[in-house]
Short mmCIF file of C-alpha atoms in Angstrom, two decimals:
data_model
loop_
_atom_site.label_atom_id
_atom_site.label_comp_id
_atom_site.label_asym_id
_atom_site.label_seq_id
_atom_site.Cartn_x
_atom_site.Cartn_y
_atom_site.Cartn_z
CA MET L 1 138.55 163.61 89.93
CA SER L 2 137.43 162.66 86.60
CA GLN L 3 140.45 163.70 85.38
CA GLN L 4 142.30 161.49 87.59
CA ARG L 5 140.19 158.40 86.52
CA LEU L 6 141.25 158.97 82.94
CA GLN L 7 145.02 159.29 83.77
CA LYS L 8 144.50 155.76 85.44
CA ALA L 9 142.95 154.18 82.87
CA LEU L 10 144.34 155.80 80.00
CA ASP L 11 148.47 155.04 79.34
CA ALA L 12 150.58 153.54 76.52
CA ARG L 13 150.25 149.94 77.91
CA ILE L 14 146.57 150.10 78.08
CA LEU L 15 146.73 151.42 74.44
CA HIS L 16 148.82 148.55 73.25
CA ARG L 17 146.47 146.12 75.09
CA MET L 18 143.20 147.40 73.33
CA ALA L 19 144.40 147.69 69.98
CA ASP L 20 145.88 144.61 67.84
CA ALA L 21 149.61 145.16 66.86
CA ARG L 22 148.76 146.88 63.23
CA SER L 23 146.33 149.12 64.80
CA PHE L 24 148.74 150.54 67.14
CA GLU L 25 151.37 150.60 64.71
CA ARG L 26 149.35 152.43 62.23
CA GLY L 27 147.94 154.63 64.94
CA GLU L 28 151.61 155.77 66.11
CA GLU L 29 151.90 156.96 62.46
CA TYR L 30 148.90 158.86 62.72
CA PHE L 31 149.57 160.51 65.70
CA ALA L 32 153.38 161.32 64.44
CA ALA L 33 151.90 162.71 61.14
CA GLY L 34 149.92 165.28 62.89
CA ARG L 35 146.70 164.06 62.18
CA VAL L 36 144.61 164.32 65.28
CA GLY L 37 142.99 167.69 65.75
CA SER L 38 140.27 169.37 67.80
CA LEU L 39 141.80 167.52 70.73
CA ALA L 40 139.43 168.25 73.93
CA ASP L 41 139.07 166.95 77.23
CA TYR L 42 136.52 167.74 80.08
CA GLU L 43 134.85 165.49 82.85
CA GLY L 44 137.26 162.86 82.00
CA THR L 45 136.31 162.54 78.49
CA LEU L 46 138.36 163.19 75.49
CA THR L 47 137.29 164.24 71.98
CA ALA L 48 139.04 164.78 68.34
CA LYS L 49 139.06 164.91 65.08
CA VAL L 50 141.60 162.46 63.16
CA ARG L 51 142.11 162.59 59.31
CA GLY L 52 142.46 159.73 57.43
CA THR L 53 140.67 158.53 54.33
CA HIS L 54 137.94 161.01 55.75
CA THR L 55 137.83 163.04 58.86
CA TYR L 56 136.73 160.57 61.50
CA SER L 57 135.11 161.50 65.18
CA VAL L 58 136.80 159.80 68.11
CA LYS L 59 135.70 159.93 71.97
CA LEU L 60 137.39 158.07 74.82
CA TRP L 61 136.31 158.16 78.38
CA THR L 62 136.07 155.98 81.58
CA ASP L 63 133.21 153.81 83.14
CA ALA L 64 133.82 151.87 85.96
CA GLY L 65 137.64 152.39 85.87
CA GLN L 66 137.63 150.71 82.35
CA LEU L 67 138.54 152.87 79.20
CA GLU L 68 135.60 153.11 76.84
CA TYR L 69 135.83 154.28 73.39
CA SER L 70 134.00 155.28 70.07
CA CYS L 71 135.01 155.98 66.53
CA THR L 72 132.87 156.67 63.55
CA CYS L 73 135.26 154.90 61.14
CA PRO L 74 134.12 151.49 59.74
CA VAL L 75 136.50 149.50 62.26
CA GLY L 76 135.25 151.49 65.03
CA ASP L 77 131.68 151.23 63.99
CA ASP L 78 132.01 147.34 64.32
CA GLY L 79 133.22 147.82 68.02
CA ALA L 80 137.09 147.50 67.47
CA PHE L 81 139.57 149.76 69.18
CA CYS L 82 141.25 151.35 65.88
CA LYS L 83 144.01 153.41 64.94
CA HIS L 84 142.20 156.12 65.56
CA CYS L 85 141.66 155.44 68.97
CA VAL L 86 145.23 154.72 69.38
CA ALA L 87 146.33 158.39 67.92
CA VAL L 88 144.28 160.19 70.29
CA GLY L 89 144.99 158.33 73.30
CA LEU L 90 148.78 159.05 72.33
CA ALA L 91 147.95 162.84 71.87
CA TRP L 92 146.49 162.94 74.93
CA LEU L 93 149.34 161.34 76.62
CA ALA L 94 152.04 163.62 75.08
CA LYS L 95 150.40 167.00 76.34
CA GLY L 96 152.54 168.73 78.52
CA THR L 97 156.01 166.03 77.70
CA GLU L 98 158.57 166.48 75.29
CA LYS L 99 156.79 164.68 72.32
CA THR L 100 155.90 166.72 69.30
CA PHE L 101 153.61 166.14 66.54
CA ARG L 102 155.34 166.32 62.95
CA ARG L 103 155.48 170.28 63.18
CA LYS L 104 156.29 171.40 66.57
CA ARG L 105 152.88 172.68 68.73
CA THR L 106 152.57 174.39 71.74
CA ALA L 107 150.03 172.74 74.02
CA PRO L 108 146.80 175.44 74.64
CA VAL L 109 146.68 177.03 78.31
CA VAL L 110 143.13 177.26 78.08
CA THR L 111 141.28 173.88 78.64
CA MET L 112 137.58 173.10 78.68
CA ASP L 113 137.47 173.81 82.64
CA ASP L 114 138.39 177.51 81.68
CA VAL L 115 135.88 177.47 78.94
CA ARG L 116 133.05 176.19 81.21
CA ALA L 117 134.13 178.55 84.03
CA TYR L 118 133.69 181.66 81.30
CA LEU L 119 130.35 180.22 80.27
CA ALA L 120 129.30 179.96 83.65
CA GLY L 121 129.94 183.77 84.24
CA LEU L 122 128.00 185.06 81.33
CA ASP L 123 124.29 186.44 81.12
CA GLN L 124 121.82 183.96 80.34
CA ASP L 125 121.05 186.06 77.32
CA VAL L 126 124.33 186.20 75.67
CA LEU L 127 124.51 182.26 76.28
CA ALA L 128 121.43 182.16 74.46
CA ASP L 129 122.62 184.40 71.73
CA MET L 130 125.64 182.28 71.28
CA LEU L 131 123.67 178.96 70.94
CA VAL L 132 121.37 180.26 68.65
CA GLU L 133 124.25 181.66 66.37
CA GLN L 134 125.84 178.28 66.38
CA ALA L 135 122.69 176.33 65.71
CA MET L 136 122.11 178.55 62.47
CA ASP L 137 125.39 176.77 61.10
CA ASP L 138 125.21 173.33 62.49
CA ASP L 139 121.81 171.31 61.34
CA ARG L 140 121.75 168.81 63.92
CA LEU L 141 122.29 171.25 66.88
CA ARG L 142 119.20 173.12 65.51
CA ARG L 143 117.28 170.17 65.36
CA ARG L 144 117.98 169.26 68.75
CA LEU L 145 117.30 172.43 70.01
CA PHE L 146 114.07 172.77 68.25
CA LEU L 147 112.88 169.20 69.90
CA LYS L 148 113.80 170.39 73.32
CA ALA L 149 111.92 173.64 72.82
CA ALA L 150 109.12 171.34 71.49
CA LYS L 151 108.27 169.66 74.64
CA LYS L 152 107.91 173.05 76.55
CA GLY L 153 106.08 175.17 74.27
CA PRO L 154 103.53 177.68 75.04
CA LYS L 155 101.01 175.70 73.54
CA GLY L 156 102.03 172.08 75.03
CA PHE L 157 103.81 169.48 73.51
CA ASP L 158 104.54 170.03 69.31
CA LEU L 159 104.23 166.85 67.64
CA ALA L 160 104.60 168.75 64.40
CA THR L 161 108.13 169.95 65.32
CA TYR L 162 109.25 165.89 65.94
CA ARG L 163 108.09 165.19 62.70
CA GLN L 164 109.75 168.30 60.97
CA ALA L 165 112.85 166.96 62.82
CA ILE L 166 112.36 163.43 61.49
CA ASP L 167 111.77 164.93 58.07
CA SER L 168 114.85 166.37 58.04
CA ALA L 169 117.12 163.68 59.32
CA VAL L 170 115.76 161.12 56.64
CA ASP L 171 115.93 163.99 53.90
CA HIS L 172 118.31 163.14 51.19
CA ASP L 173 119.20 164.78 47.88
CA GLY L 174 118.54 161.95 45.26
CA SER L 175 120.33 159.14 46.88
CA VAL L 176 122.74 158.06 49.63
CA ASP L 177 125.88 156.17 48.55
CA TYR L 178 127.83 153.53 50.40
CA TRP L 179 130.35 156.26 51.99
CA SER L 180 127.50 158.64 53.35
CA ALA L 181 125.22 155.84 54.51
CA ARG L 182 127.15 156.12 58.09
CA ASP L 183 126.78 159.82 58.35
CA TYR L 184 123.24 159.53 56.92
CA ALA L 185 122.27 157.13 59.38
CA ARG L 186 123.60 159.03 62.46
CA GLY L 187 121.45 161.71 61.74
CA ILE L 188 118.35 159.57 61.91
CA GLU L 189 119.82 157.90 65.02
CA GLU L 190 119.79 161.37 66.77
CA ALA L 191 116.33 162.12 66.18
CA ILE L 192 115.69 158.58 67.37
CA ASP L 193 117.52 159.52 70.52
CA SER L 194 114.99 162.39 71.45
CA ILE L 195 112.23 159.81 70.42
CA ALA L 196 113.76 157.48 72.98
CA GLU L 197 113.95 160.49 75.61
CA LEU L 198 110.10 161.05 75.31
CA LEU L 199 109.69 157.45 76.46
CA LYS L 200 111.60 157.85 79.62
CA GLU L 201 109.91 161.19 80.38
CA GLY L 202 106.33 159.76 80.08
CA TYR L 203 105.59 160.86 76.52
CA ALA L 204 104.41 157.30 75.58
CA ALA L 205 101.51 158.01 73.27
CA GLN L 206 103.36 160.37 71.50
CA VAL L 207 106.05 158.24 71.22
CA ILE L 208 103.72 155.64 69.52
CA GLU L 209 102.68 158.50 66.64
CA LEU L 210 106.25 159.43 66.51
CA ALA L 211 107.86 156.15 66.04
CA GLU L 212 105.14 154.79 63.42
CA TYR L 213 105.83 158.36 61.39
CA ALA L 214 109.63 157.62 61.37
CA LEU L 215 109.13 154.18 60.59
CA GLU L 216 107.33 154.97 57.10
CA ALA L 217 109.93 157.67 56.53
CA VAL L 218 112.67 155.50 56.90
CA GLU L 219 110.87 152.81 54.44
CA ASN L 220 110.40 155.38 51.98
CA ALA L 221 113.91 156.33 51.90
CA LEU L 222 115.42 152.74 52.16
CA GLY L 223 115.04 152.27 48.28
CA SER L 224 117.46 155.31 47.89
CA VAL L 225 120.24 154.21 50.29
CA ASP L 226 123.27 151.65 50.07
CA ASP L 227 122.37 149.90 53.65
CA SER L 228 125.11 147.29 52.62
CA ASP L 229 126.40 147.71 56.25
CA GLY L 230 123.04 147.73 57.64
CA TYR L 231 122.71 150.92 59.64
CA MET L 232 119.17 151.43 57.90
CA GLY L 233 118.12 147.57 59.26
CA GLY L 234 119.09 148.65 62.67
CA ILE L 235 117.04 151.85 62.67
CA LEU L 236 114.08 149.96 61.69
CA GLU L 237 114.58 147.43 64.54
CA ARG L 238 115.40 150.23 66.87
CA LEU L 239 112.07 152.13 65.80
CA GLN L 240 109.90 149.09 66.09
CA GLU L 241 111.50 148.60 69.79
CA LEU L 242 110.58 152.19 70.80
CA HIS L 243 106.89 151.34 69.47
CA LEU L 244 106.34 148.26 71.28
CA GLN L 245 107.64 149.96 74.48
CA ALA L 246 105.37 152.90 74.00
CA CYS L 247 102.43 150.69 73.50
CA LYS L 248 103.30 148.50 76.34
CA MET L 249 103.16 151.85 78.66
CA ALA L 250 100.29 153.93 76.76
CA LYS L 251 97.72 150.94 76.22
CA PRO L 252 96.29 152.14 72.74
CA ASP L 253 93.14 151.12 71.77
CA PRO L 254 93.76 147.86 70.87
CA GLU L 255 91.30 147.36 68.13
CA ALA L 256 92.81 150.21 66.36
CA LEU L 257 96.32 149.40 66.60
CA ALA L 258 95.52 145.98 65.35
CA ARG L 259 93.85 147.37 61.92
CA ARG L 260 96.88 149.97 61.49
CA LEU L 261 99.93 147.10 62.63
CA PHE L 262 98.00 144.60 60.02
CA ALA L 263 97.69 146.90 57.40
CA TRP L 264 101.44 147.65 57.83
CA GLU L 265 102.60 144.12 57.80
CA LEU L 266 100.67 143.16 54.92
CA ARG L 267 102.07 145.82 52.72
CA THR L 268 105.84 146.60 53.82
CA HIS L 269 108.61 145.68 52.00
CA TRP L 270 111.06 146.12 54.86
CA ASP L 271 109.18 143.09 57.34
CA THR L 272 108.25 146.16 59.49
CA PHE L 273 106.01 144.71 62.10
CA TYR L 274 106.48 141.25 61.00
CA GLY L 275 104.90 138.66 63.11
CA ALA L 276 102.95 141.39 65.42
CA ALA L 277 100.38 138.95 66.21
CA ALA L 278 103.04 137.20 68.57
CA THR L 279 104.94 140.42 69.26
CA TYR L 280 101.79 142.39 70.16
CA ALA L 281 99.59 139.87 71.70
CA ASP L 282 99.94 141.71 75.17
CA VAL L 283 99.27 144.78 73.66
CA PHE L 284 96.37 143.64 71.40
CA GLY L 285 94.61 141.45 74.16
CA LYS L 286 91.56 139.42 73.49
CA SER L 287 89.82 142.43 71.08
CA GLY L 288 92.51 143.50 69.37
CA LEU L 289 93.74 139.59 68.38
CA THR L 290 89.95 139.33 67.32
CA ILE L 291 90.06 142.00 64.80
CA TYR L 292 93.59 141.11 63.64
CA ARG L 293 92.11 137.58 63.21
CA LYS L 294 89.59 138.68 61.18
CA LEU L 295 91.37 140.67 59.09
CA ALA L 296 93.52 137.99 58.34
CA GLU L 297 91.10 135.27 57.34
CA ALA L 298 89.41 137.64 55.29
CA GLU L 299 92.57 138.32 53.22
CA TRP L 300 93.38 134.43 53.35
CA ALA L 301 90.38 133.31 51.66
CA LYS L 302 91.64 135.50 48.70
CA VAL L 303 94.44 133.02 48.56
CA PRO L 304 94.01 129.90 46.16
CA LYS L 305 95.25 126.58 46.60
CA SER L 306 98.35 125.19 44.43
CA GLY L 307 100.09 122.02 44.03
CA PRO L 308 102.83 120.62 42.13
CA GLY L 309 103.45 122.41 38.77
CA ASN L 310 101.60 125.48 39.89
CA TYR L 311 104.46 127.56 41.34
CA SER L 312 104.49 131.08 40.20
CA PRO L 313 106.90 133.31 41.64
CA VAL L 314 104.83 136.38 41.65
CA GLU L 315 101.95 134.52 43.41
CA HIS L 316 104.24 133.16 45.97
CA SER L 317 105.85 136.54 46.82
CA ARG L 318 102.05 137.98 46.85
CA HIS L 319 101.09 135.77 49.37
CA PHE L 320 103.98 135.31 51.61
CA ARG L 321 103.26 137.85 54.47
CA ILE L 322 99.68 136.62 54.55
CA THR L 323 100.73 133.11 54.75
CA HIS L 324 103.23 133.85 57.56
CA ILE L 325 100.36 136.03 59.29
CA MET L 326 98.77 133.24 59.60
CA GLU L 327 101.10 130.60 60.70
CA THR L 328 101.91 133.23 63.65
CA LEU L 329 98.10 132.80 64.44
CA ALA L 330 98.32 129.29 64.01
CA ARG L 331 101.24 128.75 66.33
CA GLN L 332 99.31 130.94 68.91
CA THR L 333 97.03 128.20 69.57
CA GLY L 334 99.32 125.45 69.73
CA ASP L 335 96.94 123.54 67.20
CA VAL L 336 99.59 121.45 64.82
CA GLU L 337 96.77 120.73 62.51
CA ALA L 338 95.93 124.36 61.84
CA LEU L 339 99.20 125.19 61.17
CA VAL L 340 99.43 122.07 58.73
CA ALA L 341 96.32 123.42 57.09
CA ILE L 342 97.99 126.82 56.58
CA LYS L 343 101.09 125.35 54.82
CA LYS L 344 98.64 122.54 52.44
CA ARG L 345 97.39 125.87 50.74
CA ASP L 346 100.57 125.66 48.64
CA LEU L 347 102.05 122.73 47.83
CA SER L 348 103.57 123.77 44.65
CA LEU L 349 107.48 123.20 45.96
CA PRO L 350 108.69 120.29 47.64
CA TYR L 351 109.83 122.63 50.43
CA ALA L 352 106.37 122.84 51.35
CA TYR L 353 106.12 119.23 51.85
CA LEU L 354 109.27 119.33 54.07
CA GLN L 355 107.62 122.12 56.02
CA ILE L 356 104.92 119.90 57.02
CA ALA L 357 107.16 116.99 57.73
CA GLU L 358 108.92 119.35 60.26
CA VAL L 359 105.82 120.60 61.76
CA TYR L 360 104.56 116.94 62.65
CA LYS L 361 108.47 115.94 63.62
CA LYS L 362 108.53 118.78 65.93
CA ALA L 363 105.04 117.40 67.24
CA ARG L 364 106.83 114.23 67.87
CA LYS L 365 103.77 112.86 65.15
CA HIS L 366 106.98 110.79 63.37
CA ASN L 367 104.50 108.67 61.02
CA LEU L 368 103.01 111.59 59.60
CA ALA L 369 106.38 113.32 59.33
CA LEU L 370 107.51 110.55 57.46
CA GLU L 371 104.20 110.24 55.49
CA TRP L 372 104.73 113.81 54.11
CA ALA L 373 108.41 113.73 53.29
CA GLU L 374 107.62 110.82 51.24
CA ARG L 375 104.55 112.48 49.52
CA GLY L 376 107.12 114.99 48.66
CA LEU L 377 109.50 113.33 47.23
CA LYS L 378 106.70 111.19 45.05
CA ALA L 379 105.20 114.50 43.81
CA PHE L 380 108.49 115.69 42.68
CA PRO L 381 110.27 113.33 40.97
CA GLU L 382 112.27 115.21 38.87
CA ARG L 383 113.06 118.13 40.75
CA THR L 384 113.23 117.37 44.53
CA ASP L 385 114.81 119.57 47.00
CA SER L 386 117.95 118.20 48.45
CA ARG L 387 116.71 119.27 51.99
CA LEU L 388 113.67 116.73 51.71
CA ARG L 389 115.99 114.09 50.77
CA GLU L 390 118.24 114.76 53.67
CA PHE L 391 115.14 114.79 56.10
CA LEU L 392 114.05 111.47 54.64
CA ALA L 393 117.40 110.07 54.65
CA GLU L 394 117.35 110.72 58.44
CA GLU L 395 113.90 109.46 58.91
CA TYR L 396 114.75 105.97 57.50
CA HIS L 397 118.02 105.73 59.37
CA ARG L 398 116.10 106.31 62.62
CA ARG L 399 113.62 103.23 61.45
CA LYS L 400 116.93 101.30 60.51
CA ALA L 401 115.82 101.24 56.91
CA HIS L 402 119.52 102.46 55.99
CA ASP L 403 119.15 101.10 52.32
CA LYS L 404 116.35 103.64 51.62
CA ALA L 405 118.46 106.38 53.23
CA MET L 406 121.53 105.46 50.94
CA ALA L 407 119.91 105.32 48.06
CA LEU L 408 118.30 109.13 48.48
CA ILE L 409 121.69 110.05 49.73
CA TRP L 410 123.21 108.45 46.52
CA ALA L 411 120.59 110.20 44.42
CA GLU L 412 121.79 113.30 45.56
CA PHE L 413 125.40 112.71 44.76
CA ALA L 414 124.78 111.50 41.32
CA GLU L 415 122.73 114.61 40.43
CA SER L 416 125.46 116.75 42.01
CA THR L 417 129.04 115.40 42.24
CA HIS L 418 130.44 117.88 43.83
CA LEU L 419 132.96 117.35 46.97
CA SER L 420 130.28 118.78 49.50
CA GLN L 421 128.17 115.91 48.38
CA TYR L 422 130.50 113.20 48.62
CA GLN L 423 131.09 114.47 51.97
CA ASN L 424 127.61 113.77 52.83
CA LEU L 425 127.82 110.60 51.23
CA LYS L 426 130.61 109.58 53.84
CA ALA L 427 128.59 110.75 56.46
CA HIS L 428 126.12 108.81 56.02
CA ALA L 429 127.83 105.81 54.80
CA ASP L 430 130.01 106.29 58.12
CA ARG L 431 127.12 105.62 59.78
CA ILE L 432 126.58 102.05 59.01
CA ALA L 433 130.16 101.05 58.33
CA GLN L 434 129.74 100.89 54.83
CA TRP L 435 132.19 104.01 53.52
CA PRO L 436 134.96 101.73 51.56
CA ALA L 437 132.00 100.37 49.17
CA TRP L 438 130.71 103.60 48.68
CA ARG L 439 133.82 105.22 48.12
CA GLU L 440 134.46 102.95 45.28
CA LYS L 441 131.19 103.41 43.82
CA ALA L 442 131.05 107.19 43.94
CA LEU L 443 134.88 107.58 42.47
CA GLY L 444 134.11 105.25 39.97
CA PHE L 445 130.85 107.19 38.93
CA LEU L 446 132.69 110.36 38.92
CA ARG L 447 135.59 109.18 36.56
CA GLU L 448 132.82 107.95 34.24
CA GLU L 449 131.38 111.19 34.20
CA ILE L 450 134.39 112.60 33.37
CA ALA L 451 135.08 110.48 30.48
CA ARG L 452 131.61 110.69 29.06
CA SER L 453 132.21 114.39 29.17
CA LYS L 454 135.52 114.36 27.65
CA ARG L 455 133.96 112.39 24.52
CA ALA L 456 131.24 114.90 24.57
CA ALA L 457 133.69 117.49 24.11
CA ARG L 458 135.43 115.72 21.39
CA SER L 459 132.51 115.18 19.43
CA GLN L 460 131.57 118.87 19.19
CA GLN L 461 135.05 119.59 17.78
CA SER L 462 134.78 123.03 18.64
CA PRO L 463 137.53 125.54 20.07
CA TRP L 464 135.18 127.14 22.16
CA SER L 465 134.03 123.75 23.85
CA TYR L 466 134.78 123.20 27.47
CA THR L 467 136.93 119.89 28.11
CA PRO L 468 136.97 118.77 31.38
CA ASP L 469 139.99 118.01 33.79
CA GLY L 470 139.04 116.04 36.57
CA SER L 471 139.81 118.88 38.89
CA GLU L 472 136.56 117.74 40.93
CA LEU L 473 138.20 114.25 40.95
CA VAL L 474 141.29 115.56 42.48
CA ARG L 475 139.68 117.57 45.24
#
């Protein structure tokens, strides 16, 4: 029956529809070149290997009458029906027909159904020996079998085996380059799959411990992995989701959990348990949140106040996490002034004033929002933040103080005479129907800037000096 469903869901027209024109064309080429190997079908599922830049694994199956697919190539990882999927589909359709590969091959008479029938007739000990023999040559299969056995061991559930499986999956030799990162991440995903299975089977308390163990292992490995495609980041997210689900099911000691997660959130370099006070609020309960808040306030007391001119990238980075923790706690209370008090601790950048202004604006306290935006502009007259100017200009427009708004936007353009700033100037001028005048002013200013730069370049009389050519004016 499942074979019939596959036949209905898979034909050349469907392959055409699911792949773009280029992928289908390349898939035909791969099929014709005999790049599809290890083709097998069982219970309505096709698996195969396709040789391309690397050897990729393809799987095709049906779900609710629709053809589903997966491929381990980069395009397949992005969810597209790739050329490898096309090649496998064509290879399966060609079975039993007159179509051939590059060199003529005889279709196998034995199918996976025959294999299953053979295995079903074997003695259990023989089957076990075959599986163990294969596992000795296959790390991932061996790890899966270890984990299956760890749940049913003579001494009960064996956490040590699961930890060992996590270590084995995460361990690498020196570093993991871009091309190896996908397979490396898949090995870790398989270990996480086994943890997810435990949660479904009711081992929530064990999942909490294993998820934390895996999170620490993955964090330690991340510095040596080229994670340009974000596989490892996805693994961290999945582990945190499993951890939260397990905590909701197992209801661990809320105070001990609060202490662990606070310490983790404060020390991590990878945003693990970021915003735990909000995410785990129901799990912490009143007692856990009380402990978490006490820990946070003790750490917050160590953070010095800083104002304009006191910005230090090192100090800012050091205090970033505790600041976010305190902001999360303040937002939970709904107390606007408590949140502002947190943000007022560090006023070393103009953006800090903007953040306070935005808090007040969201709370519909527009006069305070305007006051803080103006304070930020006054505190940083020479090097203000463009976002602060934009916010203040919007507030001025809202109050019909259009001249003040345009003065700010003009200052932004005069500091950075790029096309984007010119477009922004136009957007604001259009709101008050004054664009023609501002346009002439802007173009005149830019022409003078170009002329001044040319004069300065000529005065240097150096063959290496840059002479402006007016390209930005043309743009």
